[in-house]
Amino acid sequence: MKLLIVGGVAGGASAAARARRLSEDAEIIVFERGPDVSFANCGLPYYVGGEIAERGKLLITTPERLRARFNLDVRTRSSVEAIDRSAKKIRVRDLASQREYEESYDKLILAPGAAPLRPPIHGIDLPGVFTLRNLHDVDLIKARVDRGVKQAVVVGAGFIGLELVENFVKRGIATTVVELQDQVLPPFDKEMTTPILQTLSQKEVTVLLGQSAESFEQDTDGLVVGLKSGQRLTAQLVILGVGVRPENKLAVNAGLDVGPRGGIRVNEFLQTSDRDIYAVGDAIEIKDFVSGDPTQVPLAGPANRQGRIAADNLFGRSIGYRGTQGTAIVGVFERTAAMTGASEKSLRRAGRPHRKVYIHPANHAGYYPGAEPMTLKILFDPATGRLLGAQAVGGAGVDKRIDVLAVAIQAGMTVFDLEEMELAYAPQYGSAKDPVNMAGFVAAGLLRGDHPQIDVETVLAAPIDQRPFLLDVRTPSEFSAGHIAGAVNVPVDDLRSRLNEIPSNREIAVYCQVGQRGYLATRILRQRGFSASNIGGGYKTFQLFQPPGT
Amino acid sequence: MKLLIVGGVAGGASAAARARRLSEDAEIIVFERGPDVSFANCGLPYYVGGEIAERGKLLITTPERLRARFNLDVRTRSSVEAIDRSAKKIRVRDLASQREYEESYDKLILAPGAAPLRPPIHGIDLPGVFTLRNLHDVDLIKARVDRGVKQAVVVGAGFIGLELVENFVKRGIATTVVELQDQVLPPFDKEMTTPILQTLSQKEVTVLLGQSAESFEQDTDGLVVGLKSGQRLTAQLVILGVGVRPENKLAVNAGLDVGPRGGIRVNEFLQTSDRDIYAVGDAIEIKDFVSGDPTQVPLAGPANRQGRIAADNLFGRSIGYRGTQGTAIVGVFERTAAMTGASEKSLRRAGRPHRKVYIHPANHAGYYPGAEPMTLKILFDPATGRLLGAQAVGGAGVDKRIDVLAVAIQAGMTVFDLEEMELAYAPQYGSAKDPVNMAGFVAAGLLRGDHPQIDVETVLAAPIDQRPFLLDVRTPSEFSAGHIAGAVNVPVDDLRSRLNEIPSNREIAVYCQVGQRGYLATRILRQRGFSASNIGGGYKTFQLFQPPGT
């Protein structure tokens, strides 16, 4: 068996190591266009900021080590230019010597990755305008920051964009983020990003939403970024982080199938339309585990997993890739945002029935010092209760709850299963009723009919005179510190004795701070014949729909 | 409906709140022998140590608040003395007035909890010898510590025992732990507690294993604890933390069924042998979710959940309790130990076939600063790969992995499912191949036959002359810093060229530091015709079996 692997970073390196473990006799050659293999892509922003101090830490392994340990023929600075599928060989250019040569294969794995998008913006090739993909890029960016940068503009408020923002701010750079959409972190539902906007605002980051860069010009102070709005931003450093596109040229030229967004098409065994050619990583189109639809998810975890699976299949093991849930996480200063499975907007786009609940718990028992708040949103099927997606934003413990919910989605569990989860509890780590249990209680209560809920945006979308009667069951001091316009205040502890103040001929939307007192109030009202629903997640959820600057 | 609830802490308070949400009309009376309801049991040790500074924080709710919010009749300092099942009434003693009275019921929930065991040790009633169950106990202990304690003895190295040890040390008290078994934290497998012993040793805690207290005497310096060994320990404070027994007297006297260890027997709907009487919490015998056997698990999470379920069933909802996995966690200084599902010793005791793997990963990407090591052990069915149990010990991130694995057990997932888990990865939070994935890879490799493994204790148990050939594939410097006696060193990177040094007529047990290089070496050797297995988890696992002081 002669196996060629195009690309030596996440998916390619994983495939190569796995292939060697499966076969000592196979001839395995890895071609990597860049000078490095298997570097820590996800660490690059933190090297700019100095959190990762040594460049060497970013090199997970070296060509030399791969040769010594795995007996791999690793050829860096080697660009694969073409595939001759009928002859089963590839044409390689050695970038050092510019020499070209051919190499035959029995099996071929494509792991070329994805390249940062470079939209046709005037001035995009000016010095000082960067994208961030590899160690070469990060060296250039870091060198510029080290020379002294007063202002930076990051175009694109995705995961890497916001990680760079954080690290620029830590380097003392006044930073502006420009994002085309009306929210940061576009994979998330918009209201879940409100706490991130608040954090960015606290850190004096300027966030310009619904904006795009239209030009870059050189000026005496550095670069001038011209926005669609006409606004002009001065910066000595500009990062373009507006997404990636699959590196599919090799595949397309070889006549392999690609999807509408450019991802190389593969079957569940990660074979392309040519059964001797596999493809893995950011370059491929894969199945969304929840929706079953094709998608492209450029993430390191799935890429590594796919590399392993391609090698398994190549050696005859028949291991299917189950698709991706899009589990993702990002740290933005002290806050963490994470998600898994479907978002509300993706479900809406797909026309798939769904319900949602919000809760606003602390990461561990409130009586133990240092509890940090989070907001957790889960999405589920209204007929079966099956969990479809989850998003969380907050401090410590967000990663844990999203991981737990990722497993629940993988297992096809329902909100009723969340009620029963037996998670580790001591006061430093969680609560006797963990946030995941609480989300299950609220969602199951909704589905069982015990806990009718109305979404706050549904309430607010109605014309004022057609809104339900808004009942705020918090304390008078909470009420006076801020409430939804038009609400009437009857604290839950007084409700039983003040039922005469509640209209019996109208829909009632109850709310409290996080939903718990509202739930009890809803129970009281419904048992007394009122038509009441609880605003899920209460006033805190209402606030999510009021991002800063609105 | 007139519902009486005996006990107002975790299970009782949960049941009462749930019952009220389900019925505004029910008459609900909660009887609590102590002065407090729903206090933070799990926080008590941290109040002694000062981490929780205000006593008020330990009161999760008050009788007044339960009355106002849930319209509950809460009667504290009220001891339920007897149940007359035929007349459906109970006899209550008001501990303030010593007045006795009767109260009738339609339904009764028993949530009396468990009491600390008080073995018949000479001097057990001396001042200075305490158990810790409630706020009254903690007040006495804290008052004594506040008055000045130089030396303390904690009898019993269970969860609460070690939490108290930590808090005593933080108060500057020289502390000795005495444990009857040959390990701390008896629910864990012994080798997994080695890192905890190391931590205790670093903190200058004296740990006496295989020892018991036989007498307590008053002396001028305080108390003298006489051990079985004859050793005598001086202390001004002694804590007995040797376990709990279900508070079953009321149930037994009423003729309700109890199990062999005293737990009140209930069906899946948490009904006792009298269908109008439910029981929940530490007092009951429940089903072990993994083994199906009856067990008693005095933990707050399950107690709360059971309270909810009993109330549901009482109001006709027919919700089954699925049993408990015994998920538990404890912090011991900077270390965390957590477990879920079956332990190896419980599987061995039950004669249930099982295999295990150990891994020693970091909690997040090694290239990002602050990664903390952990040891993770998983237990699984060798025929199906179904996950049976998991234990972890280490720093940050232990709680997350055990929660993820707890869900996997709940869902009936296999080690093959662990391979596919898509968990949240950014370098501060995890790794592209998360510890849970890694455990899955190693276990699946074992079951698929790709990665034959031999347990280190199996190797060590054989007479020296019948042991396999021990091959250490680490670097010479690692080898010379410490290795398993009798091992021969051939670094993995040299193995392919030094195969002539490996005997072809013997079983070979390969090991490295954590198992990864050993895995590759095993693959190389087997493909070259050697009969090799990898010592799972490598030298670090070997070290777990060499606890300090052995």
Coordinates of C-alpha atoms in Angstrom, one line a residue, chain A residues 18 80 83 110 115 138 154 222 235 245 273 275 284 328 384 460 492 501:
Chain A
R18 CA -3.2 6.3 12.4
V80 CA 0.6 19.2 -4.8
I83 CA -4.1 14.6 -9.5
L110 CA -6.8 15.1 0.8
A115 CA -8.1 29.3 3.4
V138 CA 1.1 34.9 13.0
V154 CA -10.7 43.4 13.0
G222 CA -1.0 53.8 8.9
A235 CA -5.4 51.6 12.2
R245 CA -13.4 28.7 2.0
S273 CA -16.5 10.5 -5.7
R275 CA -13.2 5.6 -4.2
I284 CA -15.0 18.8 3.1
A328 CA -17.8 25.2 19.5
T384 CA -40.8 14.2 21.5
L460 CA -43.0 42.2 22.7
V492 CA -45.4 36.3 44.2
E501 CA -56.1 42.5 41.0

